[in-house]
Amino acid sequence: MRLSRYFLPVLKENPTEAQIVSHRLMLRAGMIKQASAGIYSWLPLGFKVMRKIEDIVHQEQIRAGHIPMLMPTLQSADLWRESGRFDGYGEEMLRMKDRQGRDMLFSPTAEEMFTDVFRAHVNSYKDLPLTLYQVQWKFRDEIRPRFGVMRGREFYMKDGYNFDLSKEDALHAYNRHLVSYLRTYERMGLQAIPMRADSGPIGGDYTHEFLVLADTGESEVFYDSKVTDIQLGEREIDYDSVHQCQSILEEFTALYARTGETHEANQFGSIPKERQRSARGIEVGQIFYFGTLYSEKLGALVTDDQGNKVPVHMGSHGIGVSRLVGAIIEASHDDKGIIWPEGVTPFHCGIVNLKQGDDDTDAACEALYSGLTALGLEPLYDDRKERAGGKFATMDLIGLPWRITVGPRGLKNGVVEVTSRRSGESEELPIEQALTRIAGIYQHN
Ligand code: ATP
Ligand code: MG
């Protein structure tokens, strides 16, 4: 993409309405525009990042054996009356009537809808296990929408639902989700710590939240300093292996990280004093096992191998896709702007032309642009007639992890400059080597 032809409405001034850094930077970098309280338009740069996050979510869900589909956002109240949640959900549910006077709602979550599809089409234990999911807009009429996309009223969420014959099978689905979520967040350059949580209105004994540590987080977390050392890394995972999923869950949860607002002293359990940490965290996902709660209410039954009709065991799992855009910025920025992890960056590399209109400099930039494109990468070429300082400031603000700077002085020596946004370090390389360098970085991303 050539910046002269892109739509990147960056703001020079700091927007006064933003209280936290991710909200401020998303507005300044031209990623979002508020449409009304807690509802945002996603401008091209913001949309691109959210799509990258969504792609990773899909890839990792599918790798774990889960099946994507799509439910409507507007749903009939009748189904929600069956579960008791049309009246029970409270003020956060946006209710409306259609022209026939029928009660409708904008889905805040979708346990009912998925259970309804299941009961209509699945009758036998032979069709289990089954995990269906979607990435779809949700609406919750939050009492205090704030912090930009972090606590919106309309937000984009991956929500999944597992259907299993027994509690044992459903707990494997729970563990499998925990593992696949760990991989999902790691690919986004994030460390999200799984923590035992209170199950709230969904109910059930088993639930973990995934928290990204950041000062602006809304949850209080208590953890063992060692939890930040564990990573899945490159290890091979067999999602069908009950043993492997269980042992990874144990490895990641053995250190008793907990969230909650209850009395601090109770939260640390047996963590040695010198390793006790309390901090703030952003919830970027949550998984639940809730047994037969919804399947009994909605009659989602299957025939078991003895011929008995039994309610299926279920769980649900959510990832805050739009919230993650903000959470990643909270975890990765400096005073000049955003620093995107390679896995989610909207463009792989920026190209800064220091002397637009100079034949040699323009030609070198074009060679880099087509070279990167031919490698399957997406560069953002700042080809505007602007002074160098302004171009650097824009690149720093929008946070592309790599920048190639091209000017007449370097070209006289046959080199361009490759700079890491994160470390600020630069290398001078001939064009061909600069291309190989960038390609090498993205080989695994
Ligand atoms: P919270 O405690 O932050 O209100 P929740 O526990 O009600 O969230 P879940 O039902 O667990 O949310 O939804 C799954 C994920 O969706 C959350 O982990 C979070 O990342 C995201 N999410 C929930 N509410 C919002 C919101 N209002 N704006 C943006 N993302 C949200
Ligand atoms: Mg939650």
Short mmCIF file of C-alpha atoms and ligand atoms in Angstrom, two decimals:
data_model
loop_
_atom_site.label_atom_id
_atom_site.label_comp_id
_atom_site.label_asym_id
_atom_site.label_seq_id
_atom_site.Cartn_x
_atom_site.Cartn_y
_atom_site.Cartn_z
CA MET A 1 0.00 0.00 0.00
CA ARG A 2 1.18 3.49 -0.87
CA LEU A 3 0.44 5.91 1.92
CA SER A 4 -0.51 8.63 -0.58
CA ARG A 5 -3.43 6.43 -1.66
CA TYR A 6 -4.38 4.98 1.73
CA PHE A 7 -6.92 6.30 4.21
CA LEU A 8 -5.02 6.93 7.42
CA PRO A 9 -6.55 9.90 9.25
CA VAL A 10 -3.92 10.36 12.00
CA LEU A 11 -4.53 13.02 14.64
CA LYS A 12 -1.82 15.52 15.57
CA GLU A 13 -3.36 16.43 18.91
CA ASN A 14 -3.98 14.14 21.85
CA PRO A 15 -7.71 13.42 22.03
CA THR A 16 -8.99 14.61 25.40
CA GLU A 17 -11.68 11.94 25.79
CA ALA A 18 -9.15 9.09 26.03
CA GLN A 19 -8.16 8.06 29.55
CA ILE A 20 -5.85 5.19 28.69
CA VAL A 21 -2.96 4.85 26.30
CA SER A 22 -4.50 2.28 23.93
CA HIS A 23 -7.62 4.38 23.42
CA ARG A 24 -5.50 7.48 22.83
CA LEU A 25 -3.20 5.72 20.37
CA MET A 26 -6.05 4.06 18.47
CA LEU A 27 -7.67 7.44 17.94
CA ARG A 28 -4.39 9.16 17.07
CA ALA A 29 -3.33 6.42 14.64
CA GLY A 30 -6.63 6.69 12.78
CA MET A 31 -7.77 3.16 13.72
CA ILE A 32 -11.24 3.91 15.10
CA LYS A 33 -13.80 6.66 15.32
CA GLN A 34 -16.46 6.73 17.98
CA ALA A 35 -19.95 6.50 16.48
CA SER A 36 -21.83 6.75 19.79
CA ALA A 37 -21.12 5.74 23.39
CA GLY A 38 -19.28 2.40 23.33
CA ILE A 39 -19.87 1.94 19.59
CA TYR A 40 -17.03 2.41 17.10
CA SER A 41 -16.43 2.60 13.40
CA TRP A 42 -13.35 0.60 12.49
CA LEU A 43 -11.23 2.67 10.10
CA PRO A 44 -8.94 0.81 7.65
CA LEU A 45 -5.89 0.47 9.91
CA GLY A 46 -7.90 -0.68 12.93
CA PHE A 47 -9.96 -3.03 10.80
CA LYS A 48 -6.78 -4.57 9.37
CA VAL A 49 -5.40 -5.35 12.83
CA MET A 50 -8.70 -6.77 14.02
CA ARG A 51 -8.82 -9.02 10.93
CA LYS A 52 -5.31 -10.30 11.70
CA ILE A 53 -6.38 -11.15 15.23
CA GLU A 54 -9.52 -12.84 13.93
CA ASP A 55 -7.44 -14.88 11.45
CA ILE A 56 -5.21 -16.19 14.24
CA VAL A 57 -8.28 -17.06 16.33
CA HIS A 58 -9.80 -19.03 13.43
CA GLN A 59 -6.55 -20.83 12.61
CA GLU A 60 -6.04 -21.96 16.19
CA GLN A 61 -9.68 -22.96 16.69
CA ILE A 62 -9.67 -25.04 13.54
CA ARG A 63 -6.35 -26.60 14.55
CA ALA A 64 -7.98 -27.70 17.81
CA GLY A 65 -10.81 -29.36 15.85
CA HIS A 66 -13.52 -26.74 16.43
CA ILE A 67 -15.97 -25.87 13.66
CA PRO A 68 -16.76 -22.29 12.57
CA MET A 69 -20.26 -21.11 11.71
CA LEU A 70 -22.29 -17.92 12.07
CA MET A 71 -25.38 -17.04 14.11
CA PRO A 72 -27.65 -14.01 13.70
CA THR A 73 -27.05 -11.00 15.95
CA LEU A 74 -30.77 -10.29 16.25
CA GLN A 75 -32.55 -13.12 17.98
CA SER A 76 -36.09 -13.91 18.97
CA ALA A 77 -36.94 -13.61 22.66
CA ASP A 78 -38.82 -16.94 22.58
CA LEU A 79 -35.64 -18.99 22.73
CA TRP A 80 -34.29 -16.91 25.59
CA ARG A 81 -37.56 -17.34 27.48
CA GLU A 82 -36.96 -21.11 27.41
CA SER A 83 -33.68 -20.70 29.27
CA GLY A 84 -35.11 -18.04 31.57
CA ARG A 85 -32.55 -15.49 30.48
CA PHE A 86 -34.83 -13.09 28.57
CA ASP A 87 -35.95 -11.71 31.90
CA GLY A 88 -32.95 -12.89 33.87
CA TYR A 89 -30.14 -11.26 31.90
CA GLY A 90 -30.82 -7.76 33.15
CA GLU A 91 -30.19 -4.29 31.81
CA GLU A 92 -27.19 -5.28 29.70
CA MET A 93 -29.44 -6.99 27.16
CA LEU A 94 -30.65 -4.71 24.39
CA ARG A 95 -34.29 -5.61 23.79
CA MET A 96 -36.47 -4.37 20.93
CA LYS A 97 -39.72 -5.12 19.16
CA ASP A 98 -40.19 -5.79 15.47
CA ARG A 99 -43.15 -4.36 13.46
CA GLN A 100 -45.35 -7.28 14.50
CA GLY A 101 -44.70 -6.42 18.11
CA ARG A 102 -42.56 -9.52 18.71
CA ASP A 103 -39.82 -9.25 21.32
CA MET A 104 -36.31 -9.40 19.87
CA LEU A 105 -32.85 -8.88 21.29
CA PHE A 106 -29.30 -8.21 20.15
CA SER A 107 -27.30 -11.25 21.22
CA PRO A 108 -24.99 -10.58 24.22
CA THR A 109 -23.77 -14.21 24.03
CA ALA A 110 -25.14 -17.27 22.26
CA GLU A 111 -25.57 -20.36 24.48
CA GLU A 112 -29.28 -20.57 23.58
CA MET A 113 -28.78 -20.20 19.83
CA PHE A 114 -26.10 -22.88 19.61
CA THR A 115 -28.03 -25.25 21.86
CA ASP A 116 -31.06 -24.76 19.63
CA VAL A 117 -29.10 -25.71 16.49
CA PHE A 118 -27.70 -28.70 18.33
CA ARG A 119 -31.07 -30.02 19.54
CA ALA A 120 -32.56 -29.66 16.06
CA HIS A 121 -29.89 -31.74 14.35
CA VAL A 122 -28.03 -34.02 16.75
CA ASN A 123 -29.67 -37.06 18.33
CA SER A 124 -27.00 -39.64 18.96
CA TYR A 125 -23.85 -39.98 21.04
CA LYS A 126 -22.18 -41.09 17.82
CA ASP A 127 -22.17 -37.47 16.63
CA LEU A 128 -20.20 -36.36 19.69
CA PRO A 129 -17.87 -34.77 20.61
CA LEU A 130 -18.79 -31.55 18.84
CA THR A 131 -17.52 -28.00 19.28
CA LEU A 132 -19.07 -25.19 17.26
CA TYR A 133 -18.00 -21.57 17.35
CA GLN A 134 -18.44 -18.20 15.69
CA VAL A 135 -16.74 -14.82 15.57
CA GLN A 136 -19.58 -12.36 15.67
CA TRP A 137 -20.63 -8.96 17.00
CA LYS A 138 -22.18 -8.88 20.43
CA PHE A 139 -24.05 -6.12 22.19
CA ARG A 140 -24.08 -5.53 25.92
CA ASP A 141 -25.51 -2.28 27.17
CA GLU A 142 -22.64 -1.76 29.60
CA ILE A 143 -23.40 0.69 32.39
CA ARG A 144 -20.04 2.41 31.86
CA PRO A 145 -18.65 1.91 28.37
CA ARG A 146 -15.10 3.22 28.52
CA PHE A 147 -11.50 2.82 27.47
CA GLY A 148 -12.41 2.74 23.79
CA VAL A 149 -12.80 -0.75 22.36
CA MET A 150 -11.75 -2.34 25.65
CA ARG A 151 -15.20 -1.94 27.15
CA GLY A 152 -17.53 -1.22 24.31
CA ARG A 153 -21.25 -1.80 24.09
CA GLU A 154 -20.91 -3.35 20.64
CA PHE A 155 -17.88 -5.64 20.48
CA TYR A 156 -16.47 -8.47 18.38
CA MET A 157 -16.08 -11.79 20.10
CA LYS A 158 -15.23 -15.37 19.37
CA ASP A 159 -17.70 -17.57 21.22
CA GLY A 160 -17.58 -21.35 21.16
CA TYR A 161 -19.73 -24.13 22.62
CA ASN A 162 -18.79 -27.76 23.21
CA PHE A 163 -21.28 -30.65 23.36
CA ASP A 164 -20.12 -33.88 24.97
CA LEU A 165 -21.63 -37.11 26.23
CA SER A 166 -19.99 -37.15 29.65
CA LYS A 167 -18.47 -34.79 32.15
CA GLU A 168 -15.12 -36.41 31.48
CA ASP A 169 -15.33 -35.65 27.76
CA ALA A 170 -16.50 -32.10 28.43
CA LEU A 171 -13.55 -31.53 30.74
CA HIS A 172 -11.23 -32.62 27.94
CA ALA A 173 -12.93 -29.99 25.75
CA TYR A 174 -12.31 -27.48 28.54
CA ASN A 175 -8.61 -28.37 28.74
CA ARG A 176 -8.29 -28.35 24.95
CA HIS A 177 -9.70 -24.84 24.88
CA LEU A 178 -7.31 -23.69 27.55
CA VAL A 179 -4.36 -24.97 25.53
CA SER A 180 -5.60 -23.56 22.21
CA TYR A 181 -6.18 -20.17 23.85
CA LEU A 182 -2.62 -20.13 25.19
CA ARG A 183 -1.31 -20.71 21.67
CA THR A 184 -3.68 -18.08 20.24
CA TYR A 185 -2.44 -15.35 22.58
CA GLU A 186 1.21 -16.31 22.18
CA ARG A 187 0.90 -15.92 18.42
CA MET A 188 -0.33 -12.37 19.04
CA GLY A 189 2.81 -11.61 21.01
CA LEU A 190 0.92 -11.62 24.30
CA GLN A 191 1.36 -13.40 27.54
CA ALA A 192 -2.15 -14.14 28.80
CA ILE A 193 -2.14 -15.87 32.17
CA PRO A 194 -4.95 -18.37 32.83
CA MET A 195 -6.49 -17.76 36.23
CA ARG A 196 -9.19 -19.49 38.22
CA ALA A 197 -12.19 -17.18 38.32
CA ASP A 198 -15.66 -16.87 39.78
CA SER A 199 -18.20 -18.26 37.35
CA GLY A 200 -20.76 -15.46 37.76
CA PRO A 201 -24.22 -15.77 36.17
CA ILE A 202 -23.25 -18.61 33.80
CA GLY A 203 -22.68 -20.90 36.78
CA GLY A 204 -20.58 -24.05 37.07
CA ASP A 205 -17.45 -25.04 38.93
CA TYR A 206 -14.89 -24.76 36.22
CA THR A 207 -13.84 -21.46 34.78
CA HIS A 208 -10.59 -19.75 33.91
CA GLU A 209 -10.04 -16.21 32.73
CA PHE A 210 -7.07 -15.22 30.59
CA LEU A 211 -5.45 -12.02 31.75
CA VAL A 212 -2.90 -9.75 30.13
CA LEU A 213 -0.97 -7.84 32.77
CA ALA A 214 -1.28 -4.06 32.33
CA ASP A 215 -1.64 -1.18 34.76
CA THR A 216 -4.89 -0.13 33.13
CA GLY A 217 -6.51 -3.57 33.56
CA GLU A 218 -9.87 -3.66 35.29
CA SER A 219 -9.26 -6.92 37.17
CA GLU A 220 -7.11 -7.33 40.22
CA VAL A 221 -4.82 -10.35 39.95
CA PHE A 222 -2.69 -12.29 42.40
CA TYR A 223 0.05 -14.52 41.07
CA ASP A 224 3.32 -16.30 41.53
CA SER A 225 6.12 -14.36 39.80
CA LYS A 226 7.09 -17.64 38.11
CA VAL A 227 3.94 -17.77 35.94
CA THR A 228 5.41 -15.21 33.59
CA ASP A 229 8.25 -17.63 32.77
CA ILE A 230 6.10 -20.39 31.24
CA GLN A 231 5.41 -20.51 27.49
CA LEU A 232 4.02 -23.04 25.07
CA GLY A 233 6.60 -21.96 22.51
CA GLU A 234 7.09 -24.28 19.55
CA ARG A 235 5.96 -27.50 21.19
CA GLU A 236 3.78 -29.86 19.16
CA ILE A 237 0.28 -30.30 20.49
CA ASP A 238 -2.05 -33.19 19.88
CA TYR A 239 -5.45 -31.77 20.75
CA ASP A 240 -6.98 -35.26 20.86
CA SER A 241 -4.59 -36.27 23.62
CA VAL A 242 -6.44 -36.14 26.93
CA HIS A 243 -3.17 -36.62 28.74
CA GLN A 244 -1.25 -33.83 26.99
CA CYS A 245 -4.02 -31.23 27.30
CA GLN A 246 -4.48 -32.10 30.97
CA SER A 247 -0.77 -31.87 31.72
CA ILE A 248 -0.40 -28.52 29.95
CA LEU A 249 -3.34 -27.19 31.94
CA GLU A 250 -1.67 -28.41 35.14
CA GLU A 251 1.65 -26.87 34.16
CA PHE A 252 0.07 -23.47 33.48
CA THR A 253 -2.28 -23.44 36.43
CA ALA A 254 -0.10 -25.14 39.06
CA LEU A 255 1.11 -21.73 40.31
CA TYR A 256 -2.47 -20.54 41.58
CA ALA A 257 -2.80 -17.44 39.90
CA ARG A 258 -6.17 -16.02 40.90
CA THR A 259 -8.35 -13.07 40.05
CA GLY A 260 -10.99 -11.52 42.18
CA GLU A 261 -11.80 -8.60 44.39
CA THR A 262 -11.91 -10.59 47.64
CA HIS A 263 -9.51 -10.03 50.46
CA GLU A 264 -5.93 -9.90 49.26
CA ALA A 265 -4.42 -12.09 51.97
CA ASN A 266 -6.60 -15.06 50.97
CA GLN A 267 -5.62 -14.93 47.35
CA PHE A 268 -1.99 -15.95 47.49
CA GLY A 269 -2.60 -19.39 48.94
CA SER A 270 0.70 -21.18 49.36
CA ILE A 271 2.84 -18.93 47.16
CA PRO A 272 6.16 -18.18 48.91
CA LYS A 273 6.24 -14.57 50.06
CA GLU A 274 9.10 -13.44 47.82
CA ARG A 275 7.23 -14.67 44.73
CA GLN A 276 3.86 -13.09 45.58
CA ARG A 277 2.77 -10.45 43.08
CA SER A 278 -0.40 -8.43 42.79
CA ALA A 279 -1.13 -6.44 39.67
CA ARG A 280 -3.86 -5.35 37.28
CA GLY A 281 -4.97 -7.45 34.35
CA ILE A 282 -7.10 -7.14 31.21
CA GLU A 283 -9.46 -10.06 30.64
CA VAL A 284 -9.01 -11.19 27.04
CA GLY A 285 -10.86 -14.49 27.27
CA GLN A 286 -12.74 -16.89 29.49
CA ILE A 287 -13.68 -20.57 29.39
CA PHE A 288 -16.46 -22.36 31.27
CA TYR A 289 -17.73 -25.86 31.89
CA PHE A 290 -21.32 -25.70 33.09
CA GLY A 291 -22.52 -29.27 32.69
CA THR A 292 -26.14 -29.86 31.68
CA LEU A 293 -27.52 -26.47 32.71
CA TYR A 294 -28.63 -25.36 29.25
CA SER A 295 -29.12 -28.78 27.70
CA GLU A 296 -31.69 -29.65 30.39
CA LYS A 297 -33.52 -26.34 30.09
CA LEU A 298 -33.63 -26.46 26.30
CA GLY A 299 -33.92 -30.22 25.89
CA ALA A 300 -30.64 -30.90 24.10
CA LEU A 301 -30.64 -34.69 24.54
CA VAL A 302 -28.83 -37.51 22.79
CA THR A 303 -29.24 -41.28 22.88
CA ASP A 304 -26.33 -42.95 24.67
CA ASP A 305 -24.94 -46.40 23.84
CA GLN A 306 -27.55 -48.01 26.13
CA GLY A 307 -30.40 -46.32 24.26
CA ASN A 308 -31.15 -43.83 27.06
CA LYS A 309 -31.89 -40.18 26.30
CA VAL A 310 -29.42 -38.04 28.23
CA PRO A 311 -28.73 -34.28 28.35
CA VAL A 312 -25.35 -33.33 26.87
CA HIS A 313 -22.55 -31.77 28.89
CA MET A 314 -21.61 -28.33 27.69
CA GLY A 315 -19.14 -25.52 28.10
CA SER A 316 -18.66 -22.15 26.49
CA HIS A 317 -15.56 -20.17 25.65
CA GLY A 318 -14.97 -16.58 24.62
CA ILE A 319 -12.18 -14.45 23.23
CA GLY A 320 -12.55 -10.67 23.11
CA VAL A 321 -11.37 -10.07 19.55
CA SER A 322 -12.00 -6.31 19.45
CA ARG A 323 -10.78 -5.85 23.04
CA LEU A 324 -7.53 -7.58 22.07
CA VAL A 325 -6.67 -4.74 19.69
CA GLY A 326 -6.55 -2.41 22.70
CA ALA A 327 -5.00 -4.97 25.04
CA ILE A 328 -2.08 -5.59 22.67
CA ILE A 329 -1.41 -1.84 22.54
CA GLU A 330 -1.55 -1.59 26.34
CA ALA A 331 1.09 -4.32 26.49
CA SER A 332 3.23 -3.00 23.63
CA HIS A 333 3.83 0.71 23.11
CA ASP A 334 6.24 3.51 24.01
CA ASP A 335 5.98 7.28 24.19
CA LYS A 336 6.13 7.58 20.40
CA GLY A 337 3.29 5.20 19.66
CA ILE A 338 2.25 1.62 19.11
CA ILE A 339 4.72 -1.28 18.67
CA TRP A 340 2.86 -4.12 16.92
CA PRO A 341 4.03 -7.67 17.52
CA GLU A 342 4.86 -9.26 14.14
CA GLY A 343 1.90 -11.64 14.37
CA VAL A 344 -0.74 -8.92 14.21
CA THR A 345 0.94 -5.96 12.52
CA PRO A 346 -1.28 -4.28 9.89
CA PHE A 347 1.67 -3.99 7.47
CA HIS A 348 4.84 -6.04 7.71
CA CYS A 349 7.26 -3.25 6.98
CA GLY A 350 7.26 0.49 6.41
CA ILE A 351 9.30 2.12 3.63
CA VAL A 352 10.30 5.73 4.21
CA ASN A 353 11.46 7.72 1.21
CA LEU A 354 13.64 10.59 2.48
CA LYS A 355 13.71 12.42 -0.84
CA GLN A 356 10.51 11.90 -2.77
CA GLY A 357 11.02 12.96 -6.41
CA ASP A 358 14.71 12.08 -6.51
CA ASP A 359 15.02 9.49 -9.30
CA ASP A 360 17.44 7.11 -7.58
CA THR A 361 15.66 7.24 -4.22
CA ASP A 362 12.25 6.68 -5.80
CA ALA A 363 13.63 3.76 -7.85
CA ALA A 364 15.17 2.12 -4.77
CA CYS A 365 11.88 2.45 -2.87
CA GLU A 366 9.98 0.93 -5.79
CA ALA A 367 12.45 -1.98 -5.88
CA LEU A 368 11.89 -2.60 -2.16
CA TYR A 369 8.14 -2.28 -2.53
CA SER A 370 7.90 -4.81 -5.34
CA GLY A 371 10.52 -7.06 -3.74
CA LEU A 372 8.62 -7.26 -0.44
CA THR A 373 5.33 -7.78 -2.26
CA ALA A 374 6.85 -10.60 -4.33
CA LEU A 375 7.89 -12.25 -1.03
CA GLY A 376 4.24 -12.33 0.00
CA LEU A 377 4.62 -9.43 2.44
CA GLU A 378 2.61 -6.23 2.70
CA PRO A 379 4.71 -3.07 2.89
CA LEU A 380 3.41 0.42 3.63
CA TYR A 381 5.36 2.87 1.48
CA ASP A 382 5.35 6.47 2.68
CA ASP A 383 5.57 8.11 -0.74
CA ARG A 384 4.16 11.46 0.36
CA LYS A 385 5.99 14.72 -0.27
CA GLU A 386 6.53 15.33 3.45
CA ARG A 387 9.56 16.15 5.51
CA ALA A 388 11.47 13.20 6.98
CA GLY A 389 10.56 14.04 10.59
CA GLY A 390 6.85 13.85 9.84
CA LYS A 391 7.26 10.52 8.07
CA PHE A 392 9.18 9.00 10.98
CA ALA A 393 6.61 10.28 13.46
CA THR A 394 3.77 8.65 11.50
CA MET A 395 5.62 5.32 11.22
CA ASP A 396 6.42 5.37 14.94
CA LEU A 397 2.83 6.23 15.84
CA ILE A 398 1.21 3.47 13.77
CA GLY A 399 3.78 1.02 15.10
CA LEU A 400 4.97 -1.13 12.20
CA PRO A 401 7.67 -3.36 13.75
CA TRP A 402 10.15 -2.83 10.86
CA ARG A 403 11.04 0.19 8.79
CA ILE A 404 13.35 0.58 5.81
CA THR A 405 14.64 4.11 5.31
CA VAL A 406 15.89 5.10 1.88
CA GLY A 407 17.84 8.28 1.12
CA PRO A 408 20.41 9.57 -1.38
CA ARG A 409 23.26 9.48 1.14
CA GLY A 410 22.90 5.76 1.90
CA LEU A 411 22.26 4.89 -1.71
CA LYS A 412 25.59 6.49 -2.66
CA ASN A 413 27.15 3.71 -0.54
CA GLY A 414 24.74 1.12 -1.89
CA VAL A 415 22.75 0.71 1.33
CA VAL A 416 19.38 1.34 2.94
CA GLU A 417 18.64 1.35 6.66
CA VAL A 418 16.60 -1.39 8.37
CA THR A 419 15.27 -0.32 11.77
CA SER A 420 13.50 -2.26 14.50
CA ARG A 421 10.63 -0.28 16.03
CA ARG A 422 11.01 -2.16 19.31
CA SER A 423 14.75 -1.77 19.95
CA GLY A 424 15.36 1.29 17.79
CA GLU A 425 18.46 -0.42 16.41
CA SER A 426 19.38 0.05 12.75
CA GLU A 427 21.45 -1.91 10.26
CA GLU A 428 22.74 -0.63 6.94
CA LEU A 429 22.21 -3.22 4.22
CA PRO A 430 22.17 -3.42 0.43
CA ILE A 431 18.61 -3.68 -0.95
CA GLU A 432 18.75 -7.42 -1.62
CA GLN A 433 19.94 -8.16 1.90
CA ALA A 434 17.35 -5.85 3.40
CA LEU A 435 14.68 -7.92 1.65
CA THR A 436 16.15 -11.19 2.93
CA ARG A 437 16.38 -9.75 6.43
CA ILE A 438 12.67 -8.79 6.53
CA ALA A 439 11.61 -12.07 4.89
CA GLY A 440 13.57 -14.00 7.54
CA ILE A 441 11.77 -12.21 10.35
CA TYR A 442 8.36 -13.18 9.00
CA GLN A 443 9.20 -16.76 8.12
CA HIS A 444 7.46 -17.99 11.27
CA ASN A 445 4.78 -15.32 11.57
P1 ATP B 1 -15.96 -8.41 31.66
O1 ATP B 1 -15.78 -9.10 32.99
O2 ATP B 1 -14.73 -7.70 31.19
O3 ATP B 1 -17.20 -7.58 31.59
P2 ATP B 1 -17.19 -10.79 30.77
O4 ATP B 1 -16.59 -11.76 31.71
O5 ATP B 1 -18.56 -10.31 31.00
O6 ATP B 1 -16.20 -9.55 30.58
P3 ATP B 1 -17.35 -12.88 28.76
O7 ATP B 1 -18.79 -13.16 28.73
O8 ATP B 1 -16.43 -13.79 29.47
O9 ATP B 1 -17.11 -11.37 29.28
O10 ATP B 1 -16.88 -12.62 27.25
C1 ATP B 1 -15.70 -13.14 26.65
C2 ATP B 1 -14.71 -12.05 26.33
O11 ATP B 1 -15.31 -10.99 25.59
C3 ATP B 1 -14.14 -11.38 27.56
O12 ATP B 1 -13.08 -12.12 28.08
C4 ATP B 1 -13.67 -10.05 27.00
O13 ATP B 1 -12.38 -10.19 26.44
C5 ATP B 1 -14.66 -9.76 25.90
N1 ATP B 1 -15.63 -8.75 26.33
C6 ATP B 1 -16.63 -8.89 27.24
N2 ATP B 1 -17.30 -7.74 27.40
C7 ATP B 1 -16.73 -6.84 26.55
C8 ATP B 1 -16.99 -5.46 26.25
N3 ATP B 1 -17.98 -4.81 26.84
N4 ATP B 1 -16.20 -4.85 25.32
C9 ATP B 1 -15.21 -5.54 24.71
N5 ATP B 1 -14.92 -6.82 24.96
C10 ATP B 1 -15.66 -7.48 25.87
MG MG B 2 -15.46 -13.13 31.32
#
